XYZ file of C-alpha atoms in Angstrom:
615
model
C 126.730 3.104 30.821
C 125.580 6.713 31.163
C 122.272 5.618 32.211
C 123.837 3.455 34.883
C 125.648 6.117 36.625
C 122.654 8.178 37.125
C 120.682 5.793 38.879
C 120.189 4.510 42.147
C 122.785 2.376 43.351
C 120.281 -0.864 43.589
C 119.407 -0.268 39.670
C 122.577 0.640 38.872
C 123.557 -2.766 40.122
C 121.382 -3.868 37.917
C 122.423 -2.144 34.875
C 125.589 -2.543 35.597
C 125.413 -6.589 35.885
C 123.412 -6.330 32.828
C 126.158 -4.792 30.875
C 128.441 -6.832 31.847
C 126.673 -9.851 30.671
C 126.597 -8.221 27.045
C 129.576 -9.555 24.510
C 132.619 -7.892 25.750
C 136.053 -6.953 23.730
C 139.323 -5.173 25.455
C 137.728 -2.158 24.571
C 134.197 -2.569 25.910
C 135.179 -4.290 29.184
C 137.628 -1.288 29.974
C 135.121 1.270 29.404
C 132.564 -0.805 31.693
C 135.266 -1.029 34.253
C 136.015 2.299 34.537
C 132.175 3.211 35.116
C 131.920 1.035 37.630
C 134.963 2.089 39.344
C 133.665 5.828 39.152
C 130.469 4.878 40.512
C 132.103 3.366 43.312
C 134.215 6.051 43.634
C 131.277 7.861 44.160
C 128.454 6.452 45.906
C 130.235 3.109 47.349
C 129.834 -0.232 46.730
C 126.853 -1.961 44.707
C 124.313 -3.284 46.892
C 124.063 -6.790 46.277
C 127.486 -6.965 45.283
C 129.731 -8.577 47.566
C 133.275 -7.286 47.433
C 136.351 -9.704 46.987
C 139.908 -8.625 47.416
C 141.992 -9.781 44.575
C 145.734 -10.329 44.846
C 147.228 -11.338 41.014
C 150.747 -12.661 41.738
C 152.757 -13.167 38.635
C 156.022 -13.295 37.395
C 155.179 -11.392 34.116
C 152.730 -8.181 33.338
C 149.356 -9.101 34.111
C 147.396 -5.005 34.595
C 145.730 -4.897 31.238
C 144.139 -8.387 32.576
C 142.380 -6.458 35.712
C 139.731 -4.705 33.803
C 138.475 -7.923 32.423
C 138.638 -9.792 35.681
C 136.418 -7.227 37.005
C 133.824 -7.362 34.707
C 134.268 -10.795 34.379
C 133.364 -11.309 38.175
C 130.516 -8.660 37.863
C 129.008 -10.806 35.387
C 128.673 -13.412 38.305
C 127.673 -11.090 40.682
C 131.008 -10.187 42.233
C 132.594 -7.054 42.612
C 136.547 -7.488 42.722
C 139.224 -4.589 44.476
C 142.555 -6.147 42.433
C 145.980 -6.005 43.809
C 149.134 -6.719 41.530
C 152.813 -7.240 42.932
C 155.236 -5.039 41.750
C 157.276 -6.323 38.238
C 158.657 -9.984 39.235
C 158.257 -9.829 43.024
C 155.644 -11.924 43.840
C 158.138 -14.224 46.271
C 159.383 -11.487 47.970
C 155.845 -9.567 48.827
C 154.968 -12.585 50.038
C 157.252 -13.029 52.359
C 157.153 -9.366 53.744
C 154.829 -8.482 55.929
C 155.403 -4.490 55.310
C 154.765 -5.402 51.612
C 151.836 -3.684 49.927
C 150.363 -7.167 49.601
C 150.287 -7.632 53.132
C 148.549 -4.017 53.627
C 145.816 -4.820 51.150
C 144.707 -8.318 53.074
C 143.609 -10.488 50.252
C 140.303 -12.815 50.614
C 141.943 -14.616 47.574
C 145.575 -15.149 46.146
C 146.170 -15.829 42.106
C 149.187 -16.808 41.350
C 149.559 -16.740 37.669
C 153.158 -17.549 36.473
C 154.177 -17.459 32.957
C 155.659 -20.607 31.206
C 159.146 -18.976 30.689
C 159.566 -18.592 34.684
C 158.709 -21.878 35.397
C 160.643 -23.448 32.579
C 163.321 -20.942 33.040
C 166.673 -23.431 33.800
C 164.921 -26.515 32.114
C 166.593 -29.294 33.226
C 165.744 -33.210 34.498
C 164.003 -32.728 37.778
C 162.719 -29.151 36.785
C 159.324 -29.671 36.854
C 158.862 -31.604 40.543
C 161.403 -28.335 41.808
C 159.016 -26.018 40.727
C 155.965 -28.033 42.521
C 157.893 -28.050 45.620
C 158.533 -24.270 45.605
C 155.028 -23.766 45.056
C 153.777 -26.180 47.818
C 156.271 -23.681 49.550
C 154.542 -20.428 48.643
C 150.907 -22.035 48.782
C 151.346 -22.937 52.577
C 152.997 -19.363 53.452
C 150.881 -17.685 51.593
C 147.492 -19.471 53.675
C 149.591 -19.086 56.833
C 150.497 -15.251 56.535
C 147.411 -14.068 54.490
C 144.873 -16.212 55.299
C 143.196 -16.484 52.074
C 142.327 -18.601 49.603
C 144.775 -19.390 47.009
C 144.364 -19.956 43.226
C 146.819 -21.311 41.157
C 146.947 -20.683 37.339
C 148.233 -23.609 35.168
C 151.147 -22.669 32.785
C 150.296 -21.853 29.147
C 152.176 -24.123 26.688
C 153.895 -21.096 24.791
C 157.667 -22.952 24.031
C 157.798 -25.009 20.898
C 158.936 -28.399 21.071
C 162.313 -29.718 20.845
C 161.909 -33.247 19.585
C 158.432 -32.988 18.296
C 155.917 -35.743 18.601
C 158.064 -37.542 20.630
C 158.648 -34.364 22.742
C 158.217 -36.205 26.112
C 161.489 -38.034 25.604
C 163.083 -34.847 26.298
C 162.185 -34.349 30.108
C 164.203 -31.317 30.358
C 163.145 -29.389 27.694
C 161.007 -26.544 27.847
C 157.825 -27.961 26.634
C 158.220 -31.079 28.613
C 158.603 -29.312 31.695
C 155.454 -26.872 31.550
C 153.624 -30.034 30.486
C 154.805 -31.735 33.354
C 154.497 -29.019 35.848
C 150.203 -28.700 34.483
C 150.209 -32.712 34.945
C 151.568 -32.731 38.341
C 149.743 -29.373 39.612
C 146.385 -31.145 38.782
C 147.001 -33.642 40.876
C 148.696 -31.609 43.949
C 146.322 -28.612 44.089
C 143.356 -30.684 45.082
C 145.292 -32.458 48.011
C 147.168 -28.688 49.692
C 143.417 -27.190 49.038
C 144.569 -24.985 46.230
C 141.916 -24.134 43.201
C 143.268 -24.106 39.765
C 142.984 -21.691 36.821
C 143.082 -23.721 34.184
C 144.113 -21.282 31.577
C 145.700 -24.122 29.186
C 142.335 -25.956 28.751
C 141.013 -22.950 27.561
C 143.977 -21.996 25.097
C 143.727 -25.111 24.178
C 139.400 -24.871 23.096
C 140.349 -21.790 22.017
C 143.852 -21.787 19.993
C 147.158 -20.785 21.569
C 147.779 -18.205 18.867
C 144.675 -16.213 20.507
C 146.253 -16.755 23.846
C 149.418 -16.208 23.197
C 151.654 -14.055 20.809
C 155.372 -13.714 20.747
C 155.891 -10.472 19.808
C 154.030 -9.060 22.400
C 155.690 -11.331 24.939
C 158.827 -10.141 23.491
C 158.133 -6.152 23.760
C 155.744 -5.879 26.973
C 156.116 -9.540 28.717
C 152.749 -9.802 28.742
C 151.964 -13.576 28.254
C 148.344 -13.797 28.375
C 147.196 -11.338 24.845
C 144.707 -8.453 25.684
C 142.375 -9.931 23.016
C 141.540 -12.742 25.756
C 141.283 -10.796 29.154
C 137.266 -10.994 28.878
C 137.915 -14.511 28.881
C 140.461 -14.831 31.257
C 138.623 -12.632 33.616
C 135.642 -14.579 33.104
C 137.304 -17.836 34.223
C 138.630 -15.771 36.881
C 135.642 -14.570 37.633
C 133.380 -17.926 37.802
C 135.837 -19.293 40.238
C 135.562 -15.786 42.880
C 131.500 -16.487 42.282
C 131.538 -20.176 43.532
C 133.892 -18.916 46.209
C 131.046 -16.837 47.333
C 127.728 -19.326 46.652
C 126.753 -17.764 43.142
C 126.936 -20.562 41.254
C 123.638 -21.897 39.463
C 121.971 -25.064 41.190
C 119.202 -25.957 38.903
C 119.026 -27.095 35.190
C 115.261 -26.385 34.107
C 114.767 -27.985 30.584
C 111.979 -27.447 28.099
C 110.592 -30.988 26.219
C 109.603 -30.346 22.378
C 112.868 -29.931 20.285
C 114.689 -29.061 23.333
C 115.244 -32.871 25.058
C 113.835 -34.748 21.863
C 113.005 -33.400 18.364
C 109.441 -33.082 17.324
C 106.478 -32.357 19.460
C 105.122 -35.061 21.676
C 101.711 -34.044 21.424
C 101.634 -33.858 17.944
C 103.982 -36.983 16.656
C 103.851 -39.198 19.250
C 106.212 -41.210 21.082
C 107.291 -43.052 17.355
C 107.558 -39.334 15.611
C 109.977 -37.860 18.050
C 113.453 -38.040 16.813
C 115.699 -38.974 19.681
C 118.437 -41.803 19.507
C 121.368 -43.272 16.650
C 120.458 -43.099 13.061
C 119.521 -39.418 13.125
C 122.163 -36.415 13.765
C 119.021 -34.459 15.061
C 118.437 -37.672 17.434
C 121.751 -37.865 18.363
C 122.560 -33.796 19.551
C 119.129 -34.484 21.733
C 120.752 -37.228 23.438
C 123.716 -35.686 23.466
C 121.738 -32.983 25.735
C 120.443 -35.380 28.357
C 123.647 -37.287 28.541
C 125.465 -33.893 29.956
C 122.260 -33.220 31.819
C 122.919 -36.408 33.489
C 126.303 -35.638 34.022
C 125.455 -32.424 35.522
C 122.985 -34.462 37.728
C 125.348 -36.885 39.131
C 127.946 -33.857 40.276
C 124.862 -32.025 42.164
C 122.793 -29.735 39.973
C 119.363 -30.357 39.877
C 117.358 -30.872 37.092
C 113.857 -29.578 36.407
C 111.270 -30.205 33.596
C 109.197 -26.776 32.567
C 107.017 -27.668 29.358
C 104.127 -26.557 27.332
C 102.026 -29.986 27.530
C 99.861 -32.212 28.881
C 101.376 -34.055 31.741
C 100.433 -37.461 30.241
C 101.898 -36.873 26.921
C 105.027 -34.943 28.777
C 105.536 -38.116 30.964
C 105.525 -40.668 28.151
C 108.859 -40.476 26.863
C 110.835 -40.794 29.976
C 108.778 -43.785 30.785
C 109.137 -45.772 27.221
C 111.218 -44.392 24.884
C 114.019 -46.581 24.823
C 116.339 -43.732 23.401
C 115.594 -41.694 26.094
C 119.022 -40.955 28.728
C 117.199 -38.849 31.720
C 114.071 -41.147 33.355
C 111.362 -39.007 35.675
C 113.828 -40.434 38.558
C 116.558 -37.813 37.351
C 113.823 -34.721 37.551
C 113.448 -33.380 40.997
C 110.408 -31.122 39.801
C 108.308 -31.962 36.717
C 106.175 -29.339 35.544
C 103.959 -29.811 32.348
C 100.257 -27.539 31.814
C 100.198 -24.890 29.603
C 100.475 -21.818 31.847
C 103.029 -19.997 30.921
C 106.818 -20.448 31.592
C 107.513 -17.562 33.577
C 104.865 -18.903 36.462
C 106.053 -22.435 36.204
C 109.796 -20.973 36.590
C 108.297 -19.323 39.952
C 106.452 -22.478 41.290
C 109.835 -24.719 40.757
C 111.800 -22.332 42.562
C 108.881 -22.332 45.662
C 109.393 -26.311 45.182
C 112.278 -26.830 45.351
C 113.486 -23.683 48.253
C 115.601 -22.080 45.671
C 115.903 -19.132 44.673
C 115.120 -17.969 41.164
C 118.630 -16.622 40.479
C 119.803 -20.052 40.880
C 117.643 -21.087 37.800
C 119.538 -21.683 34.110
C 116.384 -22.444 31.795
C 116.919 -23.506 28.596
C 114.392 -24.119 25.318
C 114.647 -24.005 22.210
C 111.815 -21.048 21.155
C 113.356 -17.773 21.038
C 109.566 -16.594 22.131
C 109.575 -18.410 25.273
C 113.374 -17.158 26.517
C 112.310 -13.155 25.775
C 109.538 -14.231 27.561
C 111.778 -15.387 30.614
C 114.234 -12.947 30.344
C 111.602 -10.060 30.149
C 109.715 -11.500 33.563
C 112.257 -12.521 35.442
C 115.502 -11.361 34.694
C 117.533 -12.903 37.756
C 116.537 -16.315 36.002
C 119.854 -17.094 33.835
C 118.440 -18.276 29.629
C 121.105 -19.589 27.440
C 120.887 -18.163 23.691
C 120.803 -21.768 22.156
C 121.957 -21.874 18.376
C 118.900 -23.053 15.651
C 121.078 -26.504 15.339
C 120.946 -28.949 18.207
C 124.134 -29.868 18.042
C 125.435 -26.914 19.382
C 123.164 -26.819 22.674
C 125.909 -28.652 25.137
C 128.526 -26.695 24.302
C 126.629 -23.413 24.586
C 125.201 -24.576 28.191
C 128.696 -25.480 29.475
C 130.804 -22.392 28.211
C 128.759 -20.169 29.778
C 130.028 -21.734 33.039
C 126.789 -21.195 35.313
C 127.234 -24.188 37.372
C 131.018 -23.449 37.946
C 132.043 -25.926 41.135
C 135.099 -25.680 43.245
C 134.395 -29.525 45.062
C 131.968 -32.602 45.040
C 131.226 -33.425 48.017
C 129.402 -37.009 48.422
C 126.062 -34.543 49.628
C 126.328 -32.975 46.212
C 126.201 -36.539 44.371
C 123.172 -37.202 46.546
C 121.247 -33.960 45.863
C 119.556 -35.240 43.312
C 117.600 -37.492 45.161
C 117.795 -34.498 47.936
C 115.403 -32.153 46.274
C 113.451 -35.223 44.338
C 112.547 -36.197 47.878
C 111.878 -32.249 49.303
C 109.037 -31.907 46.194
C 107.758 -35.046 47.448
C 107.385 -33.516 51.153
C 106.170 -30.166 49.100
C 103.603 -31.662 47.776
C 102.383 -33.855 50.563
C 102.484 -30.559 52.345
C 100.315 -28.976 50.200
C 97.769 -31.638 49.929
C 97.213 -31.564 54.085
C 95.741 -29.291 55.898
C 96.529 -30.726 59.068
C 100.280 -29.154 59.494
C 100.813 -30.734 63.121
C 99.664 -34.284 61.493
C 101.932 -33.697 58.556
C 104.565 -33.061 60.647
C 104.705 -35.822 62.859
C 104.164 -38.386 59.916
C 107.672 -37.307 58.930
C 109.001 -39.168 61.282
C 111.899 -36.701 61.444
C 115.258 -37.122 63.217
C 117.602 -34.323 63.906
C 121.327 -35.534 64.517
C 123.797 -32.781 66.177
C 127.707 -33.317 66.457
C 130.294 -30.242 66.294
C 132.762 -29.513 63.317
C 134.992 -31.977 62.648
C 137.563 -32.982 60.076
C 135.279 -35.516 57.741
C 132.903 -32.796 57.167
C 135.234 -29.804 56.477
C 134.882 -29.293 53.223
C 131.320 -29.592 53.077
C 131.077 -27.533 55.975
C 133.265 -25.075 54.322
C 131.044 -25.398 51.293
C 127.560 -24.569 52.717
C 128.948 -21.412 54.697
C 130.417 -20.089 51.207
C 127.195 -20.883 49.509
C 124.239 -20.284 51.681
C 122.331 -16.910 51.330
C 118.944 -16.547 52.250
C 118.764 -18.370 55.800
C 122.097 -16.770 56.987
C 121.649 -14.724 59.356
C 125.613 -12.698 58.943
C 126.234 -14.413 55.944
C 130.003 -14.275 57.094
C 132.469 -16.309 54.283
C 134.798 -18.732 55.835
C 138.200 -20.424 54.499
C 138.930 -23.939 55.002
C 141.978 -23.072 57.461
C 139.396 -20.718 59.211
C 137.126 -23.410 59.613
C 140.311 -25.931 60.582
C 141.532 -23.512 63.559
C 137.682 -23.746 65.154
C 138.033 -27.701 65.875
C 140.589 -27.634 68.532
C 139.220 -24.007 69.796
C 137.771 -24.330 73.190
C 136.144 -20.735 73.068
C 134.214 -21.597 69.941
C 131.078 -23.880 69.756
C 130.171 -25.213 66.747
C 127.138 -27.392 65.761
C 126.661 -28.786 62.663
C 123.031 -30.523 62.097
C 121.613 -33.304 59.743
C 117.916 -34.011 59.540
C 116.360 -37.260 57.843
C 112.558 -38.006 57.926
C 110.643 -41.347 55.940
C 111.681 -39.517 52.627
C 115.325 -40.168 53.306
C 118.215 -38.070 54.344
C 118.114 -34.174 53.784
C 122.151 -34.099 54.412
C 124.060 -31.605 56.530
C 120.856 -29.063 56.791
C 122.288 -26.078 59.638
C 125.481 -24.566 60.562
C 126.265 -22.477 64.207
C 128.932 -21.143 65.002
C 129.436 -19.442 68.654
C 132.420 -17.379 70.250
C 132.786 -16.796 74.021
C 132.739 -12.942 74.180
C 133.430 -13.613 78.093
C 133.014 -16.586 80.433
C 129.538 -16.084 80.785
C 128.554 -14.863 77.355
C 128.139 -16.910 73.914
C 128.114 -14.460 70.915
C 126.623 -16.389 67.814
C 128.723 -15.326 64.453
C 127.234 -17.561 62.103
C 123.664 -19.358 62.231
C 122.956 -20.618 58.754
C 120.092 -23.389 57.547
C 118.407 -25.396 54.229
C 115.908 -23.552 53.292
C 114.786 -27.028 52.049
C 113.982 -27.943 55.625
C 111.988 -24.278 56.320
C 108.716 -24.688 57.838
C 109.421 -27.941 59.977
C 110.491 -26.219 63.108
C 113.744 -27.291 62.865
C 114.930 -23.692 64.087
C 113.006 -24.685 67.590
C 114.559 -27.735 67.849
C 118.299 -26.763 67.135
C 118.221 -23.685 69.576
C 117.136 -26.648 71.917
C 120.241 -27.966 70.868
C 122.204 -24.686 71.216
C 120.988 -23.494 74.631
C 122.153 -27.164 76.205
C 125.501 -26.780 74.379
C 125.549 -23.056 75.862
C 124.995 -24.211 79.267
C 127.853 -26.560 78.853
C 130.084 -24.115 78.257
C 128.922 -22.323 81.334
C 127.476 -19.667 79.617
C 124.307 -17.699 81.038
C 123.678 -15.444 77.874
C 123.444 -16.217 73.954
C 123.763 -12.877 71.997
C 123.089 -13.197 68.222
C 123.229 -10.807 64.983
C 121.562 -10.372 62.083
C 123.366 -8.523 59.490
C 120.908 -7.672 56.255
C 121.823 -8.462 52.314
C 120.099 -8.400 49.551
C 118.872 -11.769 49.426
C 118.742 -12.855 53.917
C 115.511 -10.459 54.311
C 113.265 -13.959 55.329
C 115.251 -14.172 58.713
C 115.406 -10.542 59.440
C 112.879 -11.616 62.450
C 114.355 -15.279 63.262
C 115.893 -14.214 66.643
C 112.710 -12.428 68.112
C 110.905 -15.428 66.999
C 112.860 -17.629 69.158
C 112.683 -15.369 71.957
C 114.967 -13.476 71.936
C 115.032 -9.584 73.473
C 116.485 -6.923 71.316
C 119.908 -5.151 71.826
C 119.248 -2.957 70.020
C 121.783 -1.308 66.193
C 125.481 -2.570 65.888
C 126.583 -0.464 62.881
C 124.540 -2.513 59.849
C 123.409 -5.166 61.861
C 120.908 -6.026 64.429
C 121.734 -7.682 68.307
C 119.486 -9.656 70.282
C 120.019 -11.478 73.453
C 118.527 -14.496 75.288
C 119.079 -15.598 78.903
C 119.184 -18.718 79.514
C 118.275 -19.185 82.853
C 114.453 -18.836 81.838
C 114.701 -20.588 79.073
C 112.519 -23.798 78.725
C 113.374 -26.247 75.568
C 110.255 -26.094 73.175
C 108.014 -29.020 72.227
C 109.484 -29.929 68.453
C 107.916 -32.825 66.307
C 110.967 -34.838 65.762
C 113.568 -36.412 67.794
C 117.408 -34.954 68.322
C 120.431 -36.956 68.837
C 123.790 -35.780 70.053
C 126.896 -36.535 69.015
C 129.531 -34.651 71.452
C 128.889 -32.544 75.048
C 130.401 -29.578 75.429
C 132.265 -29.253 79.098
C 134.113 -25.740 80.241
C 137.147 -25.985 77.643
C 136.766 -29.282 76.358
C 134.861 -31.503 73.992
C 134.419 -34.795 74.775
C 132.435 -37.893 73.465
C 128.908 -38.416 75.780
């Protein structure tokens, strides 16, 4: 920690993150905190970092839980400013707008209420009151603040009345924080609302290290001290997939990783996959989540030591076998080593390399990976198999807040980009490559089907964003019916199938004749088929629409957006010149002619003055 706040503050980002990602107590996490507070204190924020604005809402004492949500975010790349209501008055900050919860403008509400305020009357009906009150607070609080809301589910601390038979008692205690966890998990999803699940994980981990009465009893603090690393880290996956930091691709080693044995040595009959072996059975056991993770939107990678052929041969004929080559977007077997193959699937696939988890079983190989490219995330896996799924999903790098029916369908998605890849690597004729896509671009504005993918992609996309500006869902809701904003939202398919929702603009009028562009954000899967070219052709007709003679747009730098720091002069565009941290360029449209593009675009909707309406 000394070390840290010495340096620079892009290593000490660095140091800092790596800390944080070291096994934390109460102890260690508070002395992190507090170096990373007087760093901040000092020399600003982290660069890197993006800053969230926490607001903890409870109904009990939740401050010795903010030093662990901090590093716990940290560890995912977040830093987190936290806001707690004064002792009990969550409802009533809420509600005032001169409250010191109002003043600190929350990007994200938590409200985490303790199981003897929601159970606190008991009663028949109890548990559907308390939803209601909360559907209450969840709307004002979106209304008023603006901000994303989090709801924690309610730790089953009260013993039960009746015992096994408990839910025959409706109005008990028990009953009613079990109801109020059954009902919330069903409500949250449909008011838009992201749960904490805090009884799942007393539950993996044992109430009694959750939860001790005594301590309730002297301080009211419901969630023990000897879990806020934990707590915070839960906290602190969800404020990461709020902000795109979530992992996207599973790269898996072969030998003794997906099957025991070496394949090049024993053969497709000495590998021990399948029933009849426990060995066999944790392997499978392995692909079966990978699969899983598959069919919810991760992508899956191969990265082995071995010849192709011999690599190959399982997933084609091994009847034990769960994943089949059709499940790996990018399949990478030679015997370079792991660190380059790591670098070429990333180029594949137009990922970046801090959205890699890599896992094998040789401790060699993940030093290896750890010491060459430390964004790249490398599970410690235990010696015994059997342990490999549960160490891959507690560490909670592909944390999700939706599934969209584009993230079921990414799979195939990137399966079909390496395909393109490597066709595009084979030609040297771009032009001809190109046009043997066969590409179609489809426009249409925002609309209500596609919110919460739309929402999705501007949370999660960094390097072709040219503001990288985070939206909510209501934020995003208020733009359909707004006739100063344009919106465009973009899908591109080609003879390889269809790439999905691949671009998102957003425009504002900053007068009648003016359209200021806030947000202009792409694939990078689709990078390198002039799709830019063909969307401004999109956005300058939309422009004129509106009636505007003028498109201004901005590029605001981060730490990972540096590969469109020049995508506005390359359209054209003239330079405005510094705006604080960003850069403004303009481009007038009456000399603007639409450029030849090697695809063809379909509209959905024509812009008029102040109105939308079907062409």
């Amino acid at each position: 920690m000394r070390l840290a706040e010495t340096q620079e503050p892009h290593s000490a980002a660095s140091t800092f993150q790596q800390l944080a990602n070291t096994r934390m107590d109460f102890v260690r996490a508070g002395r992190l905190d507090k170096a990373v507070q007087r760093y901040r204190s000092a020399h600003g924020n982290l660069p890197g970092l993006p800053v969230v604005r926490l607001a903890l809402l409870g109904s009990s004492t939740l401050g010795h839980l903010h030093a662990g949500v901090r590093v716990g975010a940290l560890r995912h790349g977040v830093l987190v400013d936290v806001y707690e209501n004064a002792f009990g008055m969550y409802r009533q900050e809420a509600a005032d707008v001169s409250s010191g919860l109002h003043a600190f403008r929350p990007d994200v509400v938590c409200l985490a209420l303790d199981a003897h305020h929601v159970a606190a009357s008991g009663g028949e009906g109890r548990a559907e009151q308390v939803l209601a009150d909360l559907r209450e607070l969840w709307r004002a609080v979106k209304e008023m603040l603006g901000c994303v809301v989090v709801q924690q589910t309610v730790l089953p601390v009260h013993w039960p009345v009746m015992g096994n038979q408990e839910s025959r008692l409706p109005q008990s205690p028990a009953s009613v924080v079990e109801s109020v966890n059954r009902l919330l998990r069903s409500e949250a999803e449909a008011q838009g609302v992201y749960l904490l699940t805090v009884d799942t994980w007393a539950a993996i981990d044992g109430l009694s290290r959750w939860f001790e009465p005594a301590l309730w009893n002297r301080s009211k603090q419901e969630v023990h001290p000897r879990v806020s690393d934990l707590y915070g880290e839960q906290v602190g996956r969800i404020l990461a997939a709020l902000r795109g930091k979530s992992s996207k691709c599973l790269v898996l080693d072969l030998d003794n990783t997906l099957w025991g044995g070496v394949i090049g040595d024993d053969g497709m009959e000495g590998i021990v996959l399948g029933q009849g072996s426990a060995v066999g059975e944790a392997h499978v056991a392995l692909q079966r989540y990978a699969l899983q993770l598959s069919e919810r939107g991760i992508i899956l990678a191969v990265c082995s030591k071995n010849d192709e052929a011999n690599a190959l041969a399982p997933f084609a004929d091994h009847l034990e076998m769960v994943l089949r080559r059709k499940h790996i977007a990018c399949f990478v077997a030679n015997w370079q080593d792991k660190a380059t193959n790591l670098r070429y699937i990333a180029e594949t696939l137009n990922i970046g390399l801090d959205s890699l988890v890599f896992v094998d079983d040789n401790p060699a190989e993940r030093a290896l990976v750890r010491r060459e490219l430390p964004m790249v995330a490398v599970p410690e896996l235990p010696e015994d198999p059997s342990g490999y799924v549960g160490t891959l999903a507690a560490a909670g790098y592909f944390e999700a807040l939706e599934v969209t029916a584009e993230d079921r369908a990414r799979a195939e998605l990137y399966r079909s980009n390496a395909e393109r890849e490597n066709l595009r690597r084979s030609t040297t004729d771009m032009g001809g490559f190109l046009q043997a896509l066969q590409m179609e671009l489809t426009w249409s504005p925002f609309d209500s089907i596609g919110l919460k993918r739309i929402v999705q992609l501007m949370n999660k996309t960094n390097q072709f964003n040219l503001t990288t500006r985070r939206y909510t869902e209501a934020e995003v809701a208020a733009m359909l019916d707004d006739p100063s904003v344009l919106t465009l939202q973009l899908r591109l398919s080609d003879v390889y199938g269809d790439n999905g929702v691949i671009a998102l603009l957003v425009g504002r009028l900053a007068d009648s004749a003016t359209l200021d562009m806030e947000t202009w954000l792409m694939s990078c899967r689709v990078l390198g088929r002039n799709v830019e070219e063909a969307t401004l052709n999109v956005l300058v007709e939309q422009a004129r629409a509106m009636g505007c003679t003028r498109i201004v747009g901005t590029y605001r730098p981060t730490a990972k957006n540096g590969m469109v720091r020049d995508h506005y002069q390359r359209l054209g565009f003239a330079a405005l010149g510094q705006q604080e941290d960003a850069t403004r360029w303009e481009l007038w449209l009456d000399s603007y002619a639409s450029r030849d593009v090697p695809m063809t675009i379909k509209g959905g909707k024509t812009w008029t003055t102040h109105t939308c309406t079907a062409s």
